[in-house]
Amino acid sequence: MNTLLKYFIFTVLLFELSLAKGAPAGTSITNRAMISYMSGGVDYNGTSNEVTDVVDQLIDLKMEWIDMSPIVVERGESQAILTFRLANIGNGEDRFVLTHAHDKNSTFRPKHSKLYQDSNENGVYDASDEQIHNVKLIADTTVTLFLLLDVSKFKSDKSAIVYESLQARSTMGGSSKSDSGAKIKVVKGLKGGVDSAMGNFKIFGYRLNLAHSAMVENQFGSNEAIRGAIVTYSIDLSIEGIGEIENIIIRDAIPKGTIYQSESLTLDGSSLSDGIDGDVGSFNGEAIKVNIGSMKQTKTVIPKQKISFKVKIK
Amino acid sequence: MTKSIIQNIAVVALLTSTSLFANQAIAGKVELTSSSAQEKMVLNAEGVEELQILPIDKIVPGDVVIYSNNIINNSDKSATDLVIVNPIPKHMEYVQSSLSCDASVGCNKLFSIDGGASFKERNQLFVTDNKGGVRVAYANEITTVKWILNQLTVNSKTELKFKAKLK
């Protein structure tokens, strides 16, 4: 996901959570009333006894999967990263045990997983982030977590979707102590001190391959690249794996020191005009452009496309 | 001479002690006792859930506390023009329509949004919002509550209550 967008979302979520404050655990709540009255022609006033109650600790948390756009892993990549956020929305400090689980609805199972804390709080996983299995949070604070999954063993030609969940569980017992050392009770919120979130990502089982080649023919009939020689550049398109790739547009800049040969652009041997007209090709003075559209490969259909154009060596 | 001086000192001492008591509730006379409790759904003897008022066991944000002020007139004279003022405790917010008193004694109920500097009836408690408009104050803007009782006769008692929610 765009890093700047992640920073923005990070800031907005932090602001929203900072508004959800409750009375901190261990806080003394005191109440005292005052009275005045008249009796026998005399005015009297005084106060009641002071009533003090101590706020106990409420255990509550929220786990969210916060990747805002679909996570896509290209075939051949070794890992996928899912980003979660854990918030302590109780009123006291808590330590949460973190557990990851692979969901059975997935069509591929990653080999390994590791969990990291966003130690430098920059919203992206990097080498300075610490691997963890549990995390301590004071009330009304959050932590960003990165779940790294090893997908290097993905071999299928088909795409796969992977579901992974991350759970946090409070470790607080039946009682705790306030900052002043007073014993306070622990109350579990509606979630019972446990929350989890599910993330997912897709692994593409196919990709577009582009193979470039060049053939030289000079005015003397040899393939020496001398001044005046004609170079024919070719780009061979093919798909690796099963799937459809849409909106394919190929651009190729004319190399320096050469002159594009007008009307030399072809697609699968058919001429394409240099101007912008009804066909899929064009030349803008600096680069050729061919709008291929979609290419779909199945087990029985193997599409291939070939683009070529000529230049003269100055 | 000595006797008159002693007598004079005794009179002065009596006057002094009376003046000290003139502005204080005298212990054993009209007593004001505050307490707190909470409502809980509890299984009764028949196994049916019912709402009971119990001593506070646990209190966490969102919980409602019932504050009670019990007044007993242990004196030999009626007490009149009783005014009881209770600031809403810090970290708590007043629960709408929870201010109460014994119907048999009756009371006037007033509210403040300025820390007790002024009091008004609930439907007369106005605030100016940030757009310059005027509205009735929200329950969580109330800072102090007040009961006014006309009279508490000899050996009688009454209970005043309100609820507040822990923020």
Coordinates of C-alpha atoms in Angstrom, one line a residue:
Chain A
M1 CA 0.0 0.0 0.0
N2 CA 1.1 3.5 -0.7
T3 CA 3.3 4.5 2.3
L4 CA 1.8 8.1 2.6
L5 CA -1.7 6.6 2.7
K6 CA -0.6 4.3 5.5
Y7 CA 0.8 7.2 7.5
F8 CA -2.5 9.1 7.0
I9 CA -4.6 6.2 8.2
F10 CA -2.2 5.6 11.1
T11 CA -2.7 9.2 12.3
V12 CA -6.5 9.1 11.9
L13 CA -6.8 5.9 13.9
L14 CA -4.5 7.2 16.6
F15 CA -6.6 10.4 17.0
E16 CA -9.9 8.4 17.2
L17 CA -8.6 6.1 19.9
S18 CA -7.2 9.0 22.0
L19 CA -10.8 10.2 22.5
A20 CA -12.0 7.0 24.1
K21 CA -10.6 7.5 27.6
G22 CA -12.3 6.1 30.7
A23 CA -11.4 6.7 34.4
P24 CA -8.1 5.0 35.0
A25 CA -8.0 1.9 37.1
G26 CA -7.1 2.7 40.7
T27 CA -8.6 6.2 40.6
S28 CA -10.4 7.2 43.8
I29 CA -13.9 8.5 43.3
T30 CA -14.9 10.6 46.3
N31 CA -18.3 12.0 47.1
R32 CA -19.3 14.5 49.9
A33 CA -22.5 16.5 50.4
M34 CA -23.0 19.7 52.3
I35 CA -26.1 20.7 54.3
S36 CA -27.4 23.9 55.8
Y37 CA -30.7 24.3 57.8
M38 CA -32.4 26.3 60.5
S39 CA -33.4 25.0 63.8
G40 CA -34.7 27.0 66.8
G41 CA -34.0 30.2 64.9
V42 CA -30.3 29.3 64.5
D43 CA -28.5 28.6 61.2
Y44 CA -26.5 25.4 61.0
N45 CA -24.3 23.9 58.2
G46 CA -22.0 21.0 57.8
T47 CA -20.8 18.2 55.6
S48 CA -21.4 14.5 55.3
N49 CA -18.9 11.8 55.6
E50 CA -16.7 11.3 52.6
V51 CA -17.5 8.3 50.4
T52 CA -14.7 6.8 48.4
D53 CA -14.8 4.1 45.8
V54 CA -11.8 2.9 43.8
V55 CA -12.1 2.3 40.1
D56 CA -11.4 -1.3 39.1
Q57 CA -9.7 -2.4 35.9
L58 CA -11.7 -3.1 32.8
I59 CA -10.1 -5.4 30.4
D60 CA -11.0 -4.6 26.8
L61 CA -9.1 -4.7 23.5
K62 CA -9.6 -4.3 19.8
M63 CA -7.7 -6.2 17.0
E64 CA -8.1 -4.9 13.5
W65 CA -6.6 -5.9 10.1
I66 CA -5.7 -2.5 8.7
D67 CA -4.4 -3.1 5.1
M68 CA -6.8 -0.9 3.2
S69 CA -6.2 -2.3 -0.3
P70 CA -6.0 -5.9 -1.4
I71 CA -2.6 -7.4 -0.7
V72 CA -1.3 -9.1 -3.9
V73 CA 1.8 -11.2 -4.0
E74 CA 3.4 -11.9 -7.3
R75 CA 4.5 -15.5 -8.0
G76 CA 8.1 -15.8 -7.1
E77 CA 8.0 -13.4 -4.2
S78 CA 9.0 -15.0 -0.9
Q79 CA 6.8 -13.4 1.6
A80 CA 3.5 -11.7 2.2
I81 CA 2.9 -9.1 5.0
L82 CA -0.4 -8.5 6.7
T83 CA -0.7 -5.5 8.9
F84 CA -2.8 -5.5 12.1
R85 CA -3.4 -3.0 14.9
L86 CA -4.1 -3.9 18.5
A87 CA -5.6 -1.3 20.8
N88 CA -5.9 -1.5 24.6
I89 CA -9.3 0.1 25.1
G90 CA -9.6 -0.8 28.7
N91 CA -8.6 1.5 31.6
G92 CA -5.4 -0.1 32.8
E93 CA -2.2 -1.6 31.6
D94 CA -2.4 -5.1 30.1
R95 CA -0.1 -7.6 28.5
F96 CA -1.5 -9.5 25.6
V97 CA -0.4 -12.9 24.2
L98 CA -0.5 -12.9 20.4
T99 CA -1.5 -16.0 18.5
H100 CA -1.6 -16.5 14.7
A101 CA -3.8 -19.1 13.0
H102 CA -4.1 -20.2 9.4
D103 CA -7.7 -20.3 8.1
K104 CA -9.0 -23.5 6.4
N105 CA -10.7 -21.5 3.7
S106 CA -7.3 -20.7 2.2
T107 CA -6.2 -22.3 -1.0
F108 CA -2.5 -22.2 0.0
R109 CA -0.8 -22.6 3.3
P110 CA 2.3 -20.5 3.9
K111 CA 5.3 -22.4 5.3
H112 CA 6.3 -20.2 8.2
S113 CA 5.0 -17.1 9.9
K114 CA 6.6 -14.5 12.2
L115 CA 5.1 -11.6 14.0
Y116 CA 6.8 -8.2 14.4
Q117 CA 6.0 -5.0 16.3
D118 CA 6.3 -1.7 14.5
S119 CA 9.1 -0.7 16.8
N120 CA 10.0 2.6 15.1
E121 CA 6.3 3.4 14.5
N122 CA 6.7 4.3 10.9
G123 CA 3.8 2.2 9.7
V124 CA 5.9 -0.1 7.4
Y125 CA 7.8 -3.2 8.2
D126 CA 11.6 -2.8 8.2
A127 CA 14.7 -4.3 9.7
S128 CA 14.4 -2.3 12.9
D129 CA 11.1 -3.9 13.9
E130 CA 11.3 -6.4 16.7
Q131 CA 9.9 -9.9 16.6
I132 CA 7.4 -10.5 19.4
H133 CA 5.0 -13.1 20.9
N134 CA 3.3 -10.8 23.4
V135 CA 3.0 -7.1 23.9
K136 CA 2.3 -4.8 26.9
L137 CA 0.1 -1.8 26.3
I138 CA -1.0 0.9 28.7
A139 CA -4.6 2.1 28.5
D140 CA -5.7 3.8 25.4
T141 CA -2.7 3.0 23.4
T142 CA -2.1 0.9 20.2
V143 CA 0.5 -1.1 18.5
T144 CA 0.9 -1.9 14.8
L145 CA 1.8 -5.5 14.1
F146 CA 3.2 -7.1 11.0
L147 CA 2.5 -10.8 10.3
L148 CA 5.1 -12.1 7.8
L149 CA 4.2 -15.2 6.0
D150 CA 6.6 -17.3 3.9
V151 CA 5.1 -18.0 0.5
S152 CA 8.3 -19.1 -1.3
K153 CA 6.9 -22.6 -1.7
F154 CA 3.9 -21.5 -3.9
K155 CA 4.2 -23.4 -7.2
S156 CA 0.8 -23.5 -8.6
D157 CA -0.1 -21.9 -12.0
K158 CA -3.4 -20.9 -10.5
S159 CA -3.9 -18.0 -8.2
A160 CA -4.4 -18.6 -4.5
I161 CA -6.1 -16.7 -1.7
V162 CA -4.8 -17.0 1.8
Y163 CA -6.6 -16.1 5.1
E164 CA -4.7 -15.6 8.3
S165 CA -6.0 -14.5 11.7
L166 CA -4.2 -12.8 14.6
Q167 CA -5.6 -13.1 18.1
A168 CA -4.7 -11.1 21.2
R169 CA -5.6 -12.4 24.7
S170 CA -5.3 -10.5 28.0
T171 CA -3.1 -12.0 30.6
M172 CA -4.7 -10.1 33.5
G173 CA -5.9 -12.2 36.4
G174 CA -8.7 -11.5 38.9
S175 CA -7.0 -8.7 40.6
S176 CA -4.4 -6.0 40.1
K177 CA -2.7 -3.1 41.9
S178 CA -3.2 0.6 41.3
D179 CA -0.2 3.0 41.0
S180 CA -0.6 3.6 44.7
G181 CA -0.4 -0.1 45.5
A182 CA -4.1 -0.5 46.4
K183 CA -5.6 -3.8 45.3
I184 CA -8.2 -3.4 42.5
K185 CA -10.4 -6.0 40.9
V186 CA -10.2 -7.0 37.2
V187 CA -13.4 -7.0 35.1
K188 CA -13.5 -8.5 31.7
G189 CA -15.4 -6.6 29.0
L190 CA -17.9 -8.0 26.5
K191 CA -15.1 -9.7 24.5
G192 CA -13.9 -11.6 27.5
G193 CA -10.4 -10.3 27.2
V194 CA -9.9 -11.8 23.7
D195 CA -10.2 -10.3 20.2
S196 CA -9.0 -11.4 16.8
A197 CA -9.1 -10.2 13.2
M198 CA -8.7 -11.9 9.8
G199 CA -6.6 -10.7 7.0
N200 CA -6.1 -12.1 3.5
F201 CA -3.9 -11.8 0.5
K202 CA -3.9 -13.2 -3.0
I203 CA -1.0 -14.9 -4.7
F204 CA -0.9 -14.5 -8.5
G205 CA -0.2 -17.8 -10.3
Y206 CA 0.6 -16.1 -13.6
R207 CA 2.5 -13.1 -15.0
L208 CA 3.3 -11.4 -18.2
N209 CA 6.7 -12.1 -19.8
L210 CA 8.4 -9.7 -22.2
A211 CA 11.3 -11.0 -24.2
H212 CA 13.3 -8.3 -26.1
S213 CA 15.5 -9.0 -29.1
A214 CA 17.3 -7.1 -31.9
M215 CA 18.4 -7.9 -35.4
V216 CA 20.9 -5.8 -37.4
E217 CA 21.3 -5.6 -41.1
N218 CA 23.5 -3.0 -42.7
Q219 CA 23.8 -1.8 -46.3
F220 CA 26.7 -4.2 -46.9
G221 CA 24.6 -7.2 -46.1
S222 CA 26.2 -8.0 -42.8
N223 CA 24.9 -7.7 -39.2
E224 CA 27.6 -5.2 -38.1
A225 CA 26.0 -2.3 -36.3
I226 CA 27.5 0.5 -38.4
R227 CA 26.2 3.9 -39.4
G228 CA 23.3 3.5 -41.7
A229 CA 22.5 -0.1 -40.5
I230 CA 18.9 -1.0 -39.9
V231 CA 18.0 -2.5 -36.5
T232 CA 14.8 -4.4 -36.1
Y233 CA 13.6 -4.5 -32.5
S234 CA 11.1 -7.2 -31.4
I235 CA 9.2 -7.7 -28.2
D236 CA 7.6 -11.1 -27.6
L237 CA 4.7 -11.2 -25.1
S238 CA 3.7 -14.4 -23.4
I239 CA 2.0 -15.4 -20.1
E240 CA 3.5 -17.6 -17.5
G241 CA 0.9 -19.5 -15.5
I242 CA -2.9 -19.6 -15.8
G243 CA -4.9 -16.4 -15.8
E244 CA -5.9 -13.3 -17.7
I245 CA -4.0 -10.0 -17.7
E246 CA -5.9 -7.0 -18.8
N247 CA -5.1 -3.5 -20.1
I248 CA -1.7 -4.4 -21.4
I249 CA 0.0 -1.4 -23.0
I250 CA 3.6 -1.7 -24.3
R251 CA 5.8 1.4 -24.7
D252 CA 9.4 1.3 -26.0
A253 CA 11.6 4.4 -26.4
I254 CA 13.7 4.7 -29.5
P255 CA 17.4 4.3 -28.5
K256 CA 19.7 7.3 -28.7
G257 CA 21.7 7.6 -31.8
T258 CA 19.1 6.0 -34.0
I259 CA 16.2 7.3 -36.2
Y260 CA 12.8 5.6 -36.1
Q261 CA 11.8 4.2 -39.5
S262 CA 8.4 5.6 -40.3
E263 CA 5.5 3.1 -40.6
S264 CA 7.7 0.2 -39.5
L265 CA 5.7 -0.7 -36.4
T266 CA 4.0 -4.1 -36.6
L267 CA 1.9 -6.4 -34.4
D268 CA 2.1 -10.1 -35.2
G269 CA 3.3 -9.1 -38.6
S270 CA 0.5 -6.6 -39.4
S271 CA 1.4 -3.0 -40.0
L272 CA 0.3 -0.4 -37.5
S273 CA 0.2 3.3 -38.5
D274 CA 2.4 5.8 -36.7
G275 CA -0.4 8.2 -36.1
I276 CA -3.1 8.1 -33.5
D277 CA -6.0 6.5 -35.4
G278 CA -8.2 3.5 -35.3
D279 CA -5.5 0.9 -34.9
V280 CA -3.7 0.0 -31.6
G281 CA -0.3 1.4 -32.4
S282 CA 1.3 4.8 -32.6
F283 CA 4.7 6.6 -32.5
N284 CA 5.0 10.0 -30.7
G285 CA 8.4 11.0 -31.9
E286 CA 10.2 9.4 -28.9
A287 CA 8.6 6.0 -28.3
I288 CA 6.3 3.4 -29.9
K289 CA 3.1 2.5 -28.1
V290 CA 0.9 -0.6 -28.7
N291 CA -2.3 -1.3 -26.8
I292 CA -2.4 -5.0 -26.6
G293 CA -5.6 -5.2 -24.5
S294 CA -6.1 -8.5 -22.7
M295 CA -4.2 -11.8 -22.9
K296 CA -5.7 -14.9 -21.3
Q297 CA -3.9 -18.2 -20.9
T298 CA -5.6 -21.4 -20.0
K299 CA -4.4 -25.0 -20.1
T300 CA -5.3 -25.2 -23.8
V301 CA -4.9 -21.6 -25.0
I302 CA -1.4 -20.2 -25.1
P303 CA -1.5 -16.6 -26.3
K304 CA 1.5 -14.9 -27.8
Q305 CA 2.0 -11.5 -29.3
K306 CA 4.9 -10.0 -31.2
I307 CA 5.7 -6.3 -31.6
S308 CA 8.4 -5.1 -33.9
F309 CA 9.7 -1.8 -35.2
K310 CA 12.9 -0.6 -37.1
V311 CA 15.4 2.2 -36.5
K312 CA 18.4 3.4 -38.5
I313 CA 21.8 3.9 -36.8
K314 CA 22.9 7.5 -37.3
Chain B
M1 CA -13.6 39.7 92.6
T2 CA -12.1 36.4 91.7
K3 CA -15.6 34.8 91.7
S4 CA -17.0 37.5 89.4
I5 CA -14.0 37.2 87.1
I6 CA -14.5 33.5 86.9
Q7 CA -18.2 33.9 86.3
N8 CA -17.4 36.4 83.5
I9 CA -14.9 34.1 82.0
A10 CA -17.5 31.2 82.1
V11 CA -20.1 33.4 80.4
V12 CA -17.5 34.4 77.7
A13 CA -16.6 30.8 77.3
L14 CA -20.2 29.7 76.9
L15 CA -20.8 32.5 74.4
T16 CA -17.7 31.4 72.5
S17 CA -18.7 27.8 72.4
T18 CA -22.2 28.7 71.2
S19 CA -20.9 30.9 68.5
L20 CA -18.7 28.0 67.3
F21 CA -21.7 25.7 67.1
A22 CA -23.9 28.4 65.5
N23 CA -22.4 27.7 62.1
Q24 CA -22.0 23.9 62.3
A25 CA -24.4 20.9 62.3
I26 CA -24.3 19.7 65.8
A27 CA -23.3 16.0 66.2
G28 CA -26.4 14.0 67.2
K29 CA -28.8 16.7 66.0
V30 CA -29.5 16.7 62.2
E31 CA -27.1 14.1 60.8
L32 CA -26.2 13.8 57.1
T33 CA -24.8 10.5 56.1
S34 CA -23.6 9.7 52.5
S35 CA -23.3 6.3 50.9
S36 CA -22.8 4.7 47.5
A37 CA -24.3 1.5 46.0
Q38 CA -24.9 0.0 42.6
E39 CA -27.8 -1.8 40.9
K40 CA -27.3 -5.4 39.9
M41 CA -29.5 -8.1 38.3
V42 CA -29.4 -10.9 40.9
L43 CA -31.2 -14.3 41.0
N44 CA -33.6 -14.2 43.9
A45 CA -34.7 -17.2 46.0
E46 CA -37.2 -18.2 43.3
G47 CA -34.4 -18.3 40.7
V48 CA -35.8 -15.2 39.0
E49 CA -33.5 -12.3 38.0
E50 CA -34.4 -9.1 39.8
L51 CA -32.8 -5.7 40.1
Q52 CA -31.3 -5.2 43.5
I53 CA -29.4 -2.3 45.1
L54 CA -26.2 -3.7 46.6
P55 CA -22.9 -2.4 48.1
I56 CA -20.4 -1.6 45.4
D57 CA -18.5 -4.8 44.5
K58 CA -16.7 -3.7 41.3
I59 CA -16.8 -0.4 39.4
V60 CA -15.4 0.2 36.0
P61 CA -16.1 2.9 33.3
G62 CA -19.7 2.8 32.2
D63 CA -21.0 1.6 35.6
V64 CA -23.7 3.5 37.4
V65 CA -23.4 4.4 41.1
I66 CA -26.4 5.3 43.3
Y67 CA -25.4 8.0 45.8
S68 CA -27.6 8.4 48.8
N69 CA -27.7 11.2 51.4
N70 CA -29.6 10.1 54.5
I71 CA -30.8 12.9 56.9
I72 CA -32.0 12.2 60.4
N73 CA -33.3 14.9 62.7
N74 CA -32.2 13.7 66.2
S75 CA -32.9 17.1 67.8
D76 CA -35.9 18.2 69.8
K77 CA -36.8 20.9 67.2
S78 CA -37.9 20.8 63.7
A79 CA -35.3 21.6 61.1
T80 CA -36.5 24.0 58.4
D81 CA -35.2 25.4 55.1
L82 CA -32.8 22.4 54.6
V83 CA -30.5 22.8 51.7
I84 CA -28.4 19.9 50.6
V85 CA -25.7 20.4 47.9
N86 CA -23.9 17.5 46.3
P87 CA -21.1 18.2 43.7
I88 CA -21.1 15.4 41.0
P89 CA -17.9 13.5 41.9
K90 CA -14.9 13.9 39.5
H91 CA -14.8 11.3 36.8
M92 CA -18.6 10.8 37.1
E93 CA -21.4 12.2 35.1
Y94 CA -25.0 12.8 36.3
V95 CA -27.6 10.3 35.0
Q96 CA -30.6 12.1 33.5
S97 CA -33.8 12.2 35.7
S98 CA -32.1 10.4 38.6
L99 CA -32.4 13.1 41.3
S100 CA -35.0 12.0 43.9
C101 CA -36.3 12.5 47.4
D102 CA -38.9 10.9 49.6
A103 CA -42.4 11.8 48.4
S104 CA -43.6 12.0 52.0
V105 CA -41.2 14.8 52.8
G106 CA -41.0 16.4 49.3
C107 CA -38.3 18.6 47.9
N108 CA -37.3 21.2 45.3
K109 CA -34.7 19.9 42.9
L110 CA -32.1 22.2 41.4
F111 CA -29.1 21.8 39.1
S112 CA -25.9 23.7 38.4
I113 CA -23.6 23.7 35.4
D114 CA -21.1 26.2 36.9
G115 CA -19.7 24.3 39.8
G116 CA -22.5 25.4 42.2
A117 CA -22.3 29.1 41.6
S118 CA -25.9 29.2 40.4
F119 CA -28.8 26.7 40.4
K120 CA -31.9 26.4 38.3
E121 CA -34.6 23.9 37.6
R122 CA -33.7 21.2 35.1
N123 CA -35.8 22.6 32.2
Q124 CA -34.4 26.1 32.9
L125 CA -30.8 25.0 32.7
F126 CA -29.6 26.5 29.4
V127 CA -26.2 26.6 27.7
T128 CA -25.0 28.4 24.7
D129 CA -23.5 26.1 22.1
N130 CA -20.5 26.8 20.0
K131 CA -22.7 28.1 17.2
G132 CA -24.3 30.7 19.4
G133 CA -27.5 28.8 19.8
V134 CA -29.2 28.2 23.2
R135 CA -30.2 24.7 24.3
V136 CA -31.0 22.8 27.5
A137 CA -27.9 21.5 29.2
Y138 CA -27.1 17.8 28.7
A139 CA -27.0 15.6 31.8
N140 CA -23.2 15.2 31.5
E141 CA -22.8 19.0 31.7
I142 CA -24.4 19.1 35.2
T143 CA -21.7 19.8 37.9
T144 CA -23.8 20.0 41.1
V145 CA -27.2 19.0 42.3
K146 CA -29.3 20.5 45.1
W147 CA -32.3 19.5 47.2
I148 CA -34.3 22.0 49.2
L149 CA -36.6 20.6 51.9
N150 CA -39.1 22.8 53.7
Q151 CA -39.0 20.9 57.0
L152 CA -37.8 17.8 58.7
T153 CA -39.7 17.2 61.9
V154 CA -38.3 15.8 65.2
N155 CA -37.1 12.2 65.0
S156 CA -37.9 11.9 61.3
K157 CA -35.6 10.9 58.5
T158 CA -35.5 11.2 54.8
E159 CA -33.3 9.9 51.9
L160 CA -32.1 11.9 48.9
K161 CA -30.6 10.2 45.9
F162 CA -29.0 10.6 42.5
K163 CA -27.2 8.4 40.0
A164 CA -23.9 9.0 38.3
K165 CA -22.1 7.1 35.7
L166 CA -18.3 6.5 35.8
K167 CA -16.7 8.0 32.7

